[in-house]
Amino acid sequence: MRTPGFAGPGWGALAILLASALWGTTGTAASFAPEVGSLAIGAAAMGIGGLLQAGIAARPIAAFRSALTRGRPVLALGAVAVAVYPLAFYSSMRLAGVAIGTVVSLGSAPLASAVIERIADKRPFTVRWAFGAALGLGGALLLCLAGPAHAAPGMESPGWTPGLGICLGLLAGLSYAAYSWAAHRLITTGIPSAAAMGAVFGAGGMLLMPVLAVTSAPLVASWQNLAVGAYMAAVPMFIGYVLFGWGLARVTASTATTLTLSEIVVAAILAVVVVGERLAPVAWTGAALITGSLFVLTLPAPGRRREEQAGDGGTHLPEAAARR
């Protein structure tokens, strides 16, 4: 049996890359609402976006309620991680700068994800993943060393505390890896990606609502601020995570988190085109390394291509995607 339609891991990788492109717009979007705090931005983006996901997935969630109940420890872990991630991520960018916050948060996620899979799933580290991750992390490091290329108006803070910002970035990377693993674990038990992602993000969105209620005053102070919040909730967080969930059903969590390093490249390009920042040659070199890592991770190995054509067919998609 051949892999049907859009069910192969290559399509999953493409969906995750599209999601990453949408996520890469968040820093530039936030620059248009400089007076809105990082907690409000994070709570609005992920909180409202998560509730939207739960809304469109209401029927699948209801249909697989029993399975979700059986997996409630994993669901609870994913929900807490979803709530922690945006608060830590946007606060990291405010305290350490957009470039460092983004690089630390996203760059640490693949390593955290691989460690989680090694501990929880006994999945061994692979040479191909290590090489792809090394290229991506090396490129992210070059982008970081290139200076504050991602610093957008309103994202700077005269009282930067980089140490705390880096720690929050590491927390964001760990929480991102945790909810990716949790959603992937639920999907591998037979729960559709829409139901798994809707449940995890809906529960996480509910946890973020009290934070939004306390911090939302600047967000509704002007139409521009409100438009920024609506865009971030509806496009990067809602549409982006729908794509991410679809892709996560077809690739492993560690591969997914490594592919999302492309968000850094998108953010850098937008900083040049929209915000008007200049990138040094070393930054473009870093972007090229990250692009190279994407080829390593997305191009199927010859052996795997032959297996799929011969009869494996991707029946167990996450496991098939892991054979690299």
CSV table of C-alpha atoms in Angstrom, one decimal:
chain,number,residue,atom,x,y,z
A,1,MET,CA,0.0,0.0,0.0
A,2,ARG,CA,1.3,3.4,-0.9
A,3,THR,CA,1.2,6.4,1.4
A,4,PRO,CA,-2.2,8.0,0.6
A,5,GLY,CA,-2.5,11.6,-0.5
A,6,PHE,CA,-1.0,14.1,1.9
A,7,ALA,CA,-0.3,11.6,4.6
A,8,GLY,CA,3.5,11.3,4.2
A,9,PRO,CA,6.1,12.9,6.5
A,10,GLY,CA,7.2,15.3,3.8
A,11,TRP,CA,3.8,16.9,3.8
A,12,GLY,CA,3.9,17.0,7.6
A,13,ALA,CA,7.3,18.8,7.4
A,14,LEU,CA,5.9,21.3,4.9
A,15,ALA,CA,2.9,22.1,7.2
A,16,ILE,CA,5.3,22.7,10.1
A,17,LEU,CA,7.4,25.0,8.0
A,18,LEU,CA,4.3,27.0,7.0
A,19,ALA,CA,3.3,27.3,10.6
A,20,SER,CA,6.9,28.5,11.5
A,21,ALA,CA,6.6,31.2,8.8
A,22,LEU,CA,3.5,32.5,10.5
A,23,TRP,CA,5.1,32.4,13.9
A,24,GLY,CA,8.0,34.3,12.5
A,25,THR,CA,5.7,37.3,12.1
A,26,THR,CA,4.9,37.7,15.8
A,27,GLY,CA,7.9,39.9,16.7
A,28,THR,CA,7.2,42.3,13.9
A,29,ALA,CA,3.5,42.3,14.7
A,30,ALA,CA,4.2,43.1,18.4
A,31,SER,CA,6.3,46.1,17.4
A,32,PHE,CA,3.1,47.8,16.2
A,33,ALA,CA,1.7,47.7,19.8
A,34,PRO,CA,4.7,48.9,21.9
A,35,GLU,CA,2.7,49.8,25.0
A,36,VAL,CA,1.2,46.3,25.4
A,37,GLY,CA,3.1,44.2,27.9
A,38,SER,CA,4.6,40.8,27.1
A,39,LEU,CA,2.3,39.0,29.4
A,40,ALA,CA,-0.8,40.5,27.7
A,41,ILE,CA,0.6,39.8,24.2
A,42,GLY,CA,1.4,36.2,25.2
A,43,ALA,CA,-1.9,35.5,26.9
A,44,ALA,CA,-3.9,37.0,24.1
A,45,ALA,CA,-2.1,35.3,21.3
A,46,MET,CA,-1.9,31.8,22.8
A,47,GLY,CA,-4.9,32.0,25.0
A,48,ILE,CA,-7.5,33.2,22.5
A,49,GLY,CA,-5.8,31.1,19.7
A,50,GLY,CA,-6.0,28.0,21.9
A,51,LEU,CA,-9.7,28.6,22.6
A,52,LEU,CA,-10.4,29.0,18.9
A,53,GLN,CA,-8.7,25.7,18.2
A,54,ALA,CA,-10.8,24.0,20.9
A,55,GLY,CA,-13.9,25.6,19.3
A,56,ILE,CA,-13.3,24.2,15.8
A,57,ALA,CA,-12.4,20.9,17.3
A,58,ALA,CA,-15.4,20.6,19.6
A,59,ARG,CA,-16.9,17.6,17.7
A,60,PRO,CA,-13.6,15.6,17.6
A,61,ILE,CA,-13.0,16.4,21.2
A,62,ALA,CA,-16.5,15.2,22.2
A,63,ALA,CA,-16.1,12.1,20.0
A,64,PHE,CA,-12.8,11.1,21.7
A,65,ARG,CA,-13.7,12.3,25.2
A,66,SER,CA,-13.0,8.9,26.7
A,67,ALA,CA,-9.6,8.6,25.1
A,68,LEU,CA,-8.7,12.1,26.2
A,69,THR,CA,-9.9,11.3,29.8
A,70,ARG,CA,-7.6,8.2,29.8
A,71,GLY,CA,-4.8,10.5,28.7
A,72,ARG,CA,-5.5,13.3,31.2
A,73,PRO,CA,-2.0,13.3,32.8
A,74,VAL,CA,-0.5,13.9,29.4
A,75,LEU,CA,-3.2,16.4,28.5
A,76,ALA,CA,-2.7,18.3,31.8
A,77,LEU,CA,1.1,18.4,31.2
A,78,GLY,CA,0.5,19.8,27.7
A,79,ALA,CA,-2.0,22.4,28.9
A,80,VAL,CA,0.4,23.7,31.6
A,81,ALA,CA,3.2,23.8,29.0
A,82,VAL,CA,0.9,25.7,26.6
A,83,ALA,CA,0.2,28.3,29.3
A,84,VAL,CA,3.8,28.7,30.3
A,85,TYR,CA,5.3,29.0,26.8
A,86,PRO,CA,3.9,32.4,25.6
A,87,LEU,CA,4.5,34.1,29.0
A,88,ALA,CA,8.1,32.9,29.1
A,89,PHE,CA,8.8,33.5,25.4
A,90,TYR,CA,7.5,37.1,25.2
A,91,SER,CA,9.0,38.0,28.5
A,92,SER,CA,12.3,36.5,27.4
A,93,MET,CA,12.3,38.8,24.3
A,94,ARG,CA,11.5,41.9,26.4
A,95,LEU,CA,14.3,41.2,29.0
A,96,ALA,CA,17.1,39.8,26.8
A,97,GLY,CA,16.1,41.3,23.4
A,98,VAL,CA,14.2,39.8,20.6
A,99,ALA,CA,17.2,38.1,18.9
A,100,ILE,CA,18.5,36.4,22.1
A,101,GLY,CA,15.1,35.5,23.4
A,102,THR,CA,14.0,33.9,20.1
A,103,VAL,CA,17.3,32.1,19.6
A,104,VAL,CA,17.4,30.7,23.1
A,105,SER,CA,13.7,29.7,23.2
A,106,LEU,CA,13.6,28.0,19.8
A,107,GLY,CA,17.2,26.8,19.8
A,108,SER,CA,16.8,24.9,23.1
A,109,ALA,CA,13.5,23.3,22.1
A,110,PRO,CA,14.9,20.5,19.8
A,111,LEU,CA,17.4,19.4,22.4
A,112,ALA,CA,14.7,19.5,25.1
A,113,SER,CA,12.4,17.5,22.9
A,114,ALA,CA,15.0,14.9,22.1
A,115,VAL,CA,15.7,14.4,25.8
A,116,ILE,CA,12.0,14.1,26.6
A,117,GLU,CA,11.6,11.5,23.9
A,118,ARG,CA,14.7,9.7,25.1
A,119,ILE,CA,13.4,9.6,28.7
A,120,ALA,CA,9.7,9.0,28.1
A,121,ASP,CA,9.7,7.0,24.9
A,122,LYS,CA,13.1,5.4,25.0
A,123,ARG,CA,13.7,6.8,21.5
A,124,PRO,CA,17.5,6.8,20.7
A,125,PHE,CA,19.3,9.8,19.4
A,126,THR,CA,20.0,9.5,15.6
A,127,VAL,CA,23.0,10.7,13.7
A,128,ARG,CA,20.8,12.4,11.0
A,129,TRP,CA,18.8,14.3,13.6
A,130,ALA,CA,22.0,15.3,15.5
A,131,PHE,CA,23.5,16.6,12.3
A,132,GLY,CA,20.4,18.6,11.3
A,133,ALA,CA,20.0,20.0,14.8
A,134,ALA,CA,23.7,21.0,14.9
A,135,LEU,CA,23.4,22.9,11.7
A,136,GLY,CA,20.2,24.6,12.9
A,137,LEU,CA,21.6,25.5,16.3
A,138,GLY,CA,24.9,26.7,14.7
A,139,GLY,CA,22.9,29.0,12.5
A,140,ALA,CA,20.9,30.3,15.4
A,141,LEU,CA,24.0,31.0,17.3
A,142,LEU,CA,25.4,33.0,14.4
A,143,LEU,CA,22.2,35.0,14.3
A,144,CYS,CA,22.5,35.7,18.0
A,145,LEU,CA,26.2,36.8,17.7
A,146,ALA,CA,25.2,39.1,14.8
A,147,GLY,CA,23.7,41.5,17.3
A,148,PRO,CA,20.2,42.8,18.1
A,149,ALA,CA,19.0,42.3,14.5
A,150,HIS,CA,15.5,41.5,15.7
A,151,ALA,CA,15.1,44.4,18.0
A,152,ALA,CA,11.8,46.1,16.9
A,153,PRO,CA,10.4,49.4,18.2
A,154,GLY,CA,8.6,48.8,21.5
A,155,MET,CA,10.4,45.5,22.2
A,156,GLU,CA,13.4,47.1,23.7
A,157,SER,CA,13.7,47.6,27.5
A,158,PRO,CA,16.2,50.1,28.9
A,159,GLY,CA,16.4,47.8,32.0
A,160,TRP,CA,17.3,44.6,30.2
A,161,THR,CA,18.3,41.8,32.4
A,162,PRO,CA,19.7,39.3,29.9
A,163,GLY,CA,20.4,36.6,32.5
A,164,LEU,CA,16.7,36.3,33.5
A,165,GLY,CA,15.7,36.6,29.9
A,166,ILE,CA,17.9,33.7,28.9
A,167,CYS,CA,16.5,31.6,31.7
A,168,LEU,CA,13.0,32.4,30.6
A,169,GLY,CA,14.0,31.5,27.1
A,170,LEU,CA,15.2,28.1,28.3
A,171,LEU,CA,11.9,27.7,30.1
A,172,ALA,CA,10.0,28.6,26.9
A,173,GLY,CA,12.1,26.0,25.0
A,174,LEU,CA,11.3,23.3,27.5
A,175,SER,CA,7.6,24.1,27.6
A,176,TYR,CA,7.4,24.2,23.8
A,177,ALA,CA,9.1,20.8,23.7
A,178,ALA,CA,6.7,19.5,26.4
A,179,TYR,CA,3.5,20.4,24.7
A,180,SER,CA,4.8,19.2,21.4
A,181,TRP,CA,5.6,15.8,23.0
A,182,ALA,CA,2.2,15.7,24.9
A,183,ALA,CA,0.2,16.4,21.7
A,184,HIS,CA,2.2,13.9,19.8
A,185,ARG,CA,1.7,11.3,22.5
A,186,LEU,CA,-2.1,11.8,22.4
A,187,ILE,CA,-2.1,11.5,18.6
A,188,THR,CA,-0.1,8.2,18.7
A,189,THR,CA,-2.8,6.7,20.9
A,190,GLY,CA,-5.3,7.0,18.1
A,191,ILE,CA,-6.7,10.5,18.9
A,192,PRO,CA,-7.0,12.7,15.7
A,193,SER,CA,-4.7,15.7,15.7
A,194,ALA,CA,-7.6,18.1,15.7
A,195,ALA,CA,-9.0,16.6,18.9
A,196,ALA,CA,-5.5,16.3,20.6
A,197,MET,CA,-4.4,19.8,19.7
A,198,GLY,CA,-7.8,21.3,20.4
A,199,ALA,CA,-7.9,19.8,23.8
A,200,VAL,CA,-4.3,20.6,24.8
A,201,PHE,CA,-4.5,24.2,23.5
A,202,GLY,CA,-8.1,24.8,24.7
A,203,ALA,CA,-7.1,23.8,28.2
A,204,GLY,CA,-4.0,25.9,28.0
A,205,GLY,CA,-6.0,28.8,26.7
A,206,MET,CA,-8.3,28.5,29.7
A,207,LEU,CA,-5.3,28.7,32.1
A,208,LEU,CA,-4.2,31.9,30.3
A,209,MET,CA,-7.6,33.7,30.6
A,210,PRO,CA,-6.9,35.0,34.2
A,211,VAL,CA,-3.6,36.5,33.0
A,212,LEU,CA,-5.3,38.2,30.1
A,213,ALA,CA,-8.0,39.6,32.3
A,214,VAL,CA,-5.4,41.2,34.6
A,215,THR,CA,-3.2,42.5,31.9
A,216,SER,CA,-5.5,43.4,29.0
A,217,ALA,CA,-6.1,47.1,29.6
A,218,PRO,CA,-3.4,48.3,27.2
A,219,LEU,CA,-4.5,45.8,24.6
A,220,VAL,CA,-8.0,47.3,24.3
A,221,ALA,CA,-6.8,50.9,24.7
A,222,SER,CA,-6.7,51.5,20.9
A,223,TRP,CA,-7.9,49.9,17.7
A,224,GLN,CA,-4.3,49.3,16.6
A,225,ASN,CA,-3.4,47.4,19.7
A,226,LEU,CA,-6.6,45.4,19.5
A,227,ALA,CA,-5.9,44.6,15.8
A,228,VAL,CA,-2.4,43.4,16.7
A,229,GLY,CA,-3.8,41.1,19.4
A,230,ALA,CA,-6.5,39.8,17.1
A,231,TYR,CA,-4.0,39.1,14.3
A,232,MET,CA,-1.6,37.2,16.7
A,233,ALA,CA,-4.4,35.1,18.1
A,234,ALA,CA,-6.1,34.3,14.7
A,235,VAL,CA,-3.2,33.9,12.3
A,236,PRO,CA,0.1,32.8,14.0
A,237,MET,CA,-1.5,31.1,17.0
A,238,PHE,CA,-4.7,29.7,15.5
A,239,ILE,CA,-3.9,28.9,11.9
A,240,GLY,CA,-0.2,28.3,12.7
A,241,TYR,CA,-1.0,25.7,15.3
A,242,VAL,CA,-3.7,24.0,13.2
A,243,LEU,CA,-0.9,23.5,10.6
A,244,PHE,CA,1.5,22.4,13.3
A,245,GLY,CA,-0.9,19.8,14.7
A,246,TRP,CA,-1.6,18.4,11.3
A,247,GLY,CA,2.2,18.1,10.7
A,248,LEU,CA,2.9,16.7,14.1
A,249,ALA,CA,0.8,13.7,13.3
A,250,ARG,CA,3.2,12.9,10.5
A,251,VAL,CA,6.7,13.6,12.0
A,252,THR,CA,8.3,13.1,15.4
A,253,ALA,CA,8.2,15.8,18.0
A,254,SER,CA,12.0,16.3,17.9
A,255,THR,CA,11.9,16.7,14.1
A,256,ALA,CA,9.0,19.2,14.4
A,257,THR,CA,10.7,21.4,17.0
A,258,THR,CA,13.9,21.4,14.9
A,259,LEU,CA,12.0,22.4,11.8
A,260,THR,CA,10.5,25.3,13.6
A,261,LEU,CA,14.0,26.9,13.8
A,262,SER,CA,13.0,28.4,10.4
A,263,GLU,CA,11.0,30.8,12.4
A,264,ILE,CA,14.2,32.6,13.2
A,265,VAL,CA,15.0,33.1,9.5
A,266,VAL,CA,11.5,34.5,8.8
A,267,ALA,CA,11.8,36.9,11.7
A,268,ALA,CA,15.1,38.1,10.4
A,269,ILE,CA,13.8,38.7,6.9
A,270,LEU,CA,10.8,40.6,8.2
A,271,ALA,CA,13.1,42.7,10.4
A,272,VAL,CA,14.9,43.8,7.3
A,273,VAL,CA,11.9,44.3,4.9
A,274,VAL,CA,9.3,45.6,7.4
A,275,VAL,CA,11.1,47.1,10.3
A,276,GLY,CA,14.0,48.3,8.2
A,277,GLU,CA,16.8,46.7,10.2
A,278,ARG,CA,20.2,45.7,8.6
A,279,LEU,CA,21.6,42.2,9.0
A,280,ALA,CA,25.4,41.6,9.0
A,281,PRO,CA,26.9,38.9,6.7
A,282,VAL,CA,27.3,36.6,9.7
A,283,ALA,CA,23.5,36.7,10.2
A,284,TRP,CA,22.8,35.7,6.7
A,285,THR,CA,25.4,32.9,7.1
A,286,GLY,CA,23.3,31.7,10.1
A,287,ALA,CA,20.1,31.8,8.1
A,288,ALA,CA,21.8,29.7,5.4
A,289,LEU,CA,22.9,27.1,8.0
A,290,ILE,CA,19.3,26.8,9.3
A,291,THR,CA,18.1,26.4,5.8
A,292,GLY,CA,20.6,23.6,5.3
A,293,SER,CA,19.4,21.9,8.4
A,294,LEU,CA,15.9,21.9,7.0
A,295,PHE,CA,17.1,20.0,3.9
A,296,VAL,CA,18.8,17.4,6.2
A,297,LEU,CA,15.6,16.9,8.2
A,298,THR,CA,13.0,16.9,5.4
A,299,LEU,CA,14.7,15.1,2.5
A,300,PRO,CA,13.8,11.4,3.0
A,301,ALA,CA,16.6,8.9,3.2
A,302,PRO,CA,16.8,6.6,0.1
A,303,GLY,CA,16.1,3.5,2.3
A,304,ARG,CA,13.0,5.0,3.7
A,305,ARG,CA,11.7,6.1,0.3
A,306,ARG,CA,12.1,2.4,-0.9
A,307,GLU,CA,10.4,1.1,2.2
A,308,GLU,CA,7.4,3.4,1.6
A,309,GLN,CA,7.1,2.4,-2.0
A,310,ALA,CA,7.6,-1.3,-1.2
A,311,GLY,CA,4.8,-1.7,1.3
A,312,ASP,CA,5.3,0.1,4.6
A,313,GLY,CA,3.1,2.9,3.3
A,314,GLY,CA,3.4,5.1,6.4
A,315,THR,CA,0.7,3.1,8.3
A,316,HIS,CA,2.3,4.2,11.6
A,317,LEU,CA,3.2,7.7,10.5
A,318,PRO,CA,5.2,8.9,13.5
A,319,GLU,CA,7.2,5.8,13.6
A,320,ALA,CA,7.8,5.9,9.9
A,321,ALA,CA,8.9,9.5,10.1
A,322,ALA,CA,11.5,8.5,12.8
A,323,ARG,CA,13.4,6.2,10.4
A,324,ARG,CA,16.0,8.6,9.2
